[in-house]
Short mmCIF file of C-alpha atoms in Angstrom, two decimals:
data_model
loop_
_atom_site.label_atom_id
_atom_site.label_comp_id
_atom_site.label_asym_id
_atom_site.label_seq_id
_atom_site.Cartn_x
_atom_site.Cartn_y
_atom_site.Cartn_z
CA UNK A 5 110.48 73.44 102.51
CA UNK A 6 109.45 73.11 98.75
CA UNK A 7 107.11 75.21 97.09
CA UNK A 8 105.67 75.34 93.77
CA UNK A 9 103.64 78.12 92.72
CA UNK A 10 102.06 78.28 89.16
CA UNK A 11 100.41 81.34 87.32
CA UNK A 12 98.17 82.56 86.06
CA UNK A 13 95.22 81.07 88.50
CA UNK A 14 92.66 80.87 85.61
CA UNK A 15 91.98 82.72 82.44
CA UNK A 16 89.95 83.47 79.85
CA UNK A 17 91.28 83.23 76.18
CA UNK A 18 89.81 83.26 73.25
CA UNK A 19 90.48 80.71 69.85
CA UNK A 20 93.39 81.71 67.98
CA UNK A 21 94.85 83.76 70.83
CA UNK A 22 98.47 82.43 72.39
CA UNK A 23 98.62 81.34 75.91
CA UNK A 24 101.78 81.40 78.54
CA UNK A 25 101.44 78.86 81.79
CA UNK A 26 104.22 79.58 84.14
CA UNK A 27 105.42 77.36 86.95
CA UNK A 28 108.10 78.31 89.78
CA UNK A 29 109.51 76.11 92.21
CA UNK A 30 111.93 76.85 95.22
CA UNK A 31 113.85 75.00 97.82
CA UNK A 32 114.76 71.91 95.67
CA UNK A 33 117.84 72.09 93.04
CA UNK A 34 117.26 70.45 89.93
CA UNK A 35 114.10 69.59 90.23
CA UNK A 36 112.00 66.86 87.37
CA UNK A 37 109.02 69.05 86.31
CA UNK A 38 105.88 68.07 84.73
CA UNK A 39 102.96 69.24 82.95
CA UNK A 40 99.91 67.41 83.48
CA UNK A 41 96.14 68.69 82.14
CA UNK A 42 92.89 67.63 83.36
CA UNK A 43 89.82 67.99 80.89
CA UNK A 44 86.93 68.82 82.56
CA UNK A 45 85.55 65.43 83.67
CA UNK A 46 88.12 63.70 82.99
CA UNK A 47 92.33 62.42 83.89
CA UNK A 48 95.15 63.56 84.51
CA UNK A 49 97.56 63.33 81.40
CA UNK A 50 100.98 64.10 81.54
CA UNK A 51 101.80 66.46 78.56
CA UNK A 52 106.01 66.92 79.35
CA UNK A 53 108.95 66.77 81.48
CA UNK A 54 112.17 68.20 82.12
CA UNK A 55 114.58 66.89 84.04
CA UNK A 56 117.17 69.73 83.76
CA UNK A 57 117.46 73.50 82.01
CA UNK A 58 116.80 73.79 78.63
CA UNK A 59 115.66 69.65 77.83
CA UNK A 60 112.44 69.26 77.61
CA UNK A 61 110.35 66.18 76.33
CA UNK A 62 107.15 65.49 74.50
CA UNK A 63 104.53 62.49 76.13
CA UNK A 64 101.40 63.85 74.52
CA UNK A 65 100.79 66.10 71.45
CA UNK A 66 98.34 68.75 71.69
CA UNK A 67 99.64 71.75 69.34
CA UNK A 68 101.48 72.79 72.91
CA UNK A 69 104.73 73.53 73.82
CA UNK A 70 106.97 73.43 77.17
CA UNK A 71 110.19 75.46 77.91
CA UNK A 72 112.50 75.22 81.32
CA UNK A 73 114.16 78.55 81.09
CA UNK A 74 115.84 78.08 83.95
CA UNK A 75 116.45 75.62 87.09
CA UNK A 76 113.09 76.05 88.62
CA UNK A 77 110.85 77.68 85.95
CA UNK A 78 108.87 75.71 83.61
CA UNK A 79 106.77 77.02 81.09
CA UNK A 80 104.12 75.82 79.21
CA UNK A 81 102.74 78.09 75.89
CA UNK A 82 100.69 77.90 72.31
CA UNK A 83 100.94 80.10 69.85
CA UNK A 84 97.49 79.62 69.17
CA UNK A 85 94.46 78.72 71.77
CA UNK A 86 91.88 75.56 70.07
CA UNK A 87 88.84 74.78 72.40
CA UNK A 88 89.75 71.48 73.18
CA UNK A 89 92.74 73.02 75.05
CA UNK A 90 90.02 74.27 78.08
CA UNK A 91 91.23 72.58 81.19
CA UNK A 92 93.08 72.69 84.22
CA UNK A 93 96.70 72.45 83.89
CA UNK A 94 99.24 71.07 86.55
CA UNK A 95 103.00 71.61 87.24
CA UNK A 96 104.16 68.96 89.34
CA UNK A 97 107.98 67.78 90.61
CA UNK A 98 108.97 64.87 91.17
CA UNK A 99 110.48 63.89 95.16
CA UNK A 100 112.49 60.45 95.66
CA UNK A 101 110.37 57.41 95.30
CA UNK A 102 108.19 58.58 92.30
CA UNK A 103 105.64 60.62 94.06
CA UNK A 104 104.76 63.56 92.20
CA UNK A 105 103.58 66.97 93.99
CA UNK A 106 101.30 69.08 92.15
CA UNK A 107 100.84 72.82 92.62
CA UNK A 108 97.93 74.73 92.71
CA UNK A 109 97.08 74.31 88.80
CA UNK A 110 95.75 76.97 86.05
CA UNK A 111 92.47 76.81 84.88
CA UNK A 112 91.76 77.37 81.33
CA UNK A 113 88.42 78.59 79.49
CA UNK A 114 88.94 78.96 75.72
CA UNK A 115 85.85 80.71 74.13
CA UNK B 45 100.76 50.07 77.73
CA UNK B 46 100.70 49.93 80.79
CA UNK B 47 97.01 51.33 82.39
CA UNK B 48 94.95 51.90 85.23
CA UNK B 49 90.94 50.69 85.84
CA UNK B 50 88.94 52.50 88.44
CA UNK B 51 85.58 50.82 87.82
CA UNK B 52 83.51 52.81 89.30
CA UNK B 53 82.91 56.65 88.35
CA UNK B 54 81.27 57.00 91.42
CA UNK B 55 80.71 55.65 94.87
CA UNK B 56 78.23 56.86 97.21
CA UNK B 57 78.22 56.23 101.10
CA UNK B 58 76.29 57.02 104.60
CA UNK B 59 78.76 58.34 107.29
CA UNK B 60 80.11 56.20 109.20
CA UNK B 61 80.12 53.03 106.72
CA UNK B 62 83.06 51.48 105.09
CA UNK B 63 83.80 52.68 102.09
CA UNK B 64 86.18 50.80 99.19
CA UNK B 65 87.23 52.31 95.83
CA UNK B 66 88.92 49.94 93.46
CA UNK B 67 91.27 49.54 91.66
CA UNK B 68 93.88 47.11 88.97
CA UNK B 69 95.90 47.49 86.76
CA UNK B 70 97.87 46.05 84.15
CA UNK B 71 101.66 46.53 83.76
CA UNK B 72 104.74 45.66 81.67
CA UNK B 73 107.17 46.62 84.42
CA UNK B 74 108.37 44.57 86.80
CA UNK B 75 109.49 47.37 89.47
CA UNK B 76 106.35 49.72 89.85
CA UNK B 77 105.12 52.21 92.32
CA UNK B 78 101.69 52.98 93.46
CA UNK B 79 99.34 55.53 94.45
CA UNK B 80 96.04 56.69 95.55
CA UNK B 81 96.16 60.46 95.27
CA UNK B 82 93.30 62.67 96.36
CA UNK B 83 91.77 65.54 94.88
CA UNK B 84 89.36 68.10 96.46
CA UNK B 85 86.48 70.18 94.97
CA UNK B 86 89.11 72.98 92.86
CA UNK B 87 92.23 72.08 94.34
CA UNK B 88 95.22 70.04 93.06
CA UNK B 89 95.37 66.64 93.42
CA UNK B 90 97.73 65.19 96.86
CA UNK B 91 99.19 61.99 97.35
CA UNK B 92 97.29 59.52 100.02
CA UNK B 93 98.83 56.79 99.84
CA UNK B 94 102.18 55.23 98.21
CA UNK B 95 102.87 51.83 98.40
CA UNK B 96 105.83 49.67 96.22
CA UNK B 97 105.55 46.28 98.64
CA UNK B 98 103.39 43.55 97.75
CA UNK B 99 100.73 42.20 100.35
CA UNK B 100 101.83 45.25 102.65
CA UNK B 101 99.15 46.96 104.33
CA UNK B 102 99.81 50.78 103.79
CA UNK B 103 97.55 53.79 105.95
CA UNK B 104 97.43 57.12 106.14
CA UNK B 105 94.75 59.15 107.26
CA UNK B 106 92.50 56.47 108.22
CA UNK B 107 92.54 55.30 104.90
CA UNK B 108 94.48 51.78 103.97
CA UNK B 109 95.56 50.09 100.81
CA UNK B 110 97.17 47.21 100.19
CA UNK B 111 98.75 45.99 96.93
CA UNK B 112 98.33 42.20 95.68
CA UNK B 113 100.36 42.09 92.66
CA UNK B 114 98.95 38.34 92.15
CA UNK B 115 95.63 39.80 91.71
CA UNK B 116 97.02 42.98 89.70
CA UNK B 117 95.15 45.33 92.42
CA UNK B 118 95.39 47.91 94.92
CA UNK B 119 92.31 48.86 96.10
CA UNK B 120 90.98 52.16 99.03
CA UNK B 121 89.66 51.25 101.77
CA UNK B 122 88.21 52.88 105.21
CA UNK B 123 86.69 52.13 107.47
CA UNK B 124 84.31 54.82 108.42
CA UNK B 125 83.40 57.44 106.00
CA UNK B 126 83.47 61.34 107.19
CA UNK B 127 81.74 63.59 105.01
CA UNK B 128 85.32 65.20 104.91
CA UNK B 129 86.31 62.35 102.52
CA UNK B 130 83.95 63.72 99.76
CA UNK B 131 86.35 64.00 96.92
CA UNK B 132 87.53 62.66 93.50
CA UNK B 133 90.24 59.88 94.49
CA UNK B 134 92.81 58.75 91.50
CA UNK B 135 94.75 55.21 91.22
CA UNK B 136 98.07 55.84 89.59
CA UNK B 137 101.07 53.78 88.49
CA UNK B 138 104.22 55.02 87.87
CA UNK B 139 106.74 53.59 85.46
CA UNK B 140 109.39 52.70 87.13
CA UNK B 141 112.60 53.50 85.26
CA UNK B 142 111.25 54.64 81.87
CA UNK B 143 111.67 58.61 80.75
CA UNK B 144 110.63 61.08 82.99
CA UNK B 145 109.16 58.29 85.78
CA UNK B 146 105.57 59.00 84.14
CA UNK B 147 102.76 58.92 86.68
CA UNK B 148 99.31 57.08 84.52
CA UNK B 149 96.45 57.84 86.69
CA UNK B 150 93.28 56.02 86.27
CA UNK B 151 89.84 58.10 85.27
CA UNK B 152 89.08 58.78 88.78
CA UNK B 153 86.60 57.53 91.39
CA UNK B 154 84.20 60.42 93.21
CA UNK B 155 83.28 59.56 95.82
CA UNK B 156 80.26 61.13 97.65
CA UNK B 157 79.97 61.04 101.75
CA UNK B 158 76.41 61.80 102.51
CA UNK B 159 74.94 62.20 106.26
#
């Protein structure tokens, strides 16, 4: 069976400080990845995707960045932390038919 | 662009009533998948319900949904609320054969089972 774990579970960061979201997934070979982030209160917006090792592609800009280091890592990072990045943050792959499955998401308090 | 309306932000309920949470959309695809996924209180969201047929009934956990692509719509539906249902429930479409099969979820309906 599948599994996708992400990490941290939540933090604390403050402005200006960089920030490393990390998302593992194992049983499935060459697995489409996405980040999603959900404001508090509000949607869930898909920020990339990566359909194989080392491509990775922008949907929504919001001073972030993704990586996929390898098959079934994908990493999502700033250099530096603004407020309005507070949220909770998704990995999710993508299964035959379009449905996406999420993992258990990062939660994200910038002070 | 393509986009998802859920109407309401949030439905209330007695146990034991029917419930519906709605939901349309508008599209520039012609080949388009749907979903109802559901998210609990500080979990991830989950798929309920998937459905890619129009005017086919789809059900999964006592819930049903049914698209009507004439009406642009694919509204949630039960039956008989359990205050187990209590949770924020998001429409999605997902575009069909564009980059990265992106997933556009609607705001979210919450909807509130109360005794």
């Amino acid at each position: 069976a599948q599994t996708i774990h992400q990490w941290p579970v939540a933090e604390i960061k403050a402005v200006g400080s960089p920030l490393s979201l990390g998302c593992t997934i194992k049983g499935k070979s060459s697995p489409n990845l996405y980040w999603y982030w959900q404001a508090t209160g509000g949607t869930l917006q898909q920020l990339f995707y990566s359909i194989t090792v080392g491509q990775v592609e922008s949907v929504v800009q919001l001073n972030l960045s993704a990586s996929r280091p390898k098959d079934d890592q994908f990493i999502l990072s700033t250099e530096k932390l603004l407020l309005s990045h507070s949220g909770f943050y998704l990995c999710a792959w993508r299964v035959s038919g379009n449905t996406l499955y999420f993992g258990e998401g990062s939660r994200l308090i910038v002070v | 662009g393509d986009s998802v309306t859920q109407a309401e932000g949030l439905v209330t309920v007695t146990e034991g009533l029917p419930v519906k949470l709605n939901c349309t959309y508008q599209t520039t695809y012609l080949t388009i998948a749907f979903f109802w996924y559901v998210q609990y209180l500080n979990e991830a969201p989950q798929v309920l319900l998937k459905s890619s047929t129009d005017n086919k009934r789809t059900e999964h956990q006592g819930f049903h949904a049914t698209l009507h692509k004439s009406s642009s719509s694919f509204h949630l539906q039960k039956s008989s609320a359990q205050l187990s249902d209590s949770a924020l429930y998001y429409c999605a479409l997902s575009e069909d054969g564009s980059s990265g099969n992106k997933l556009i979820f609607g705001i979210g309906t919450l909807l509130s089972v109360k005794p």
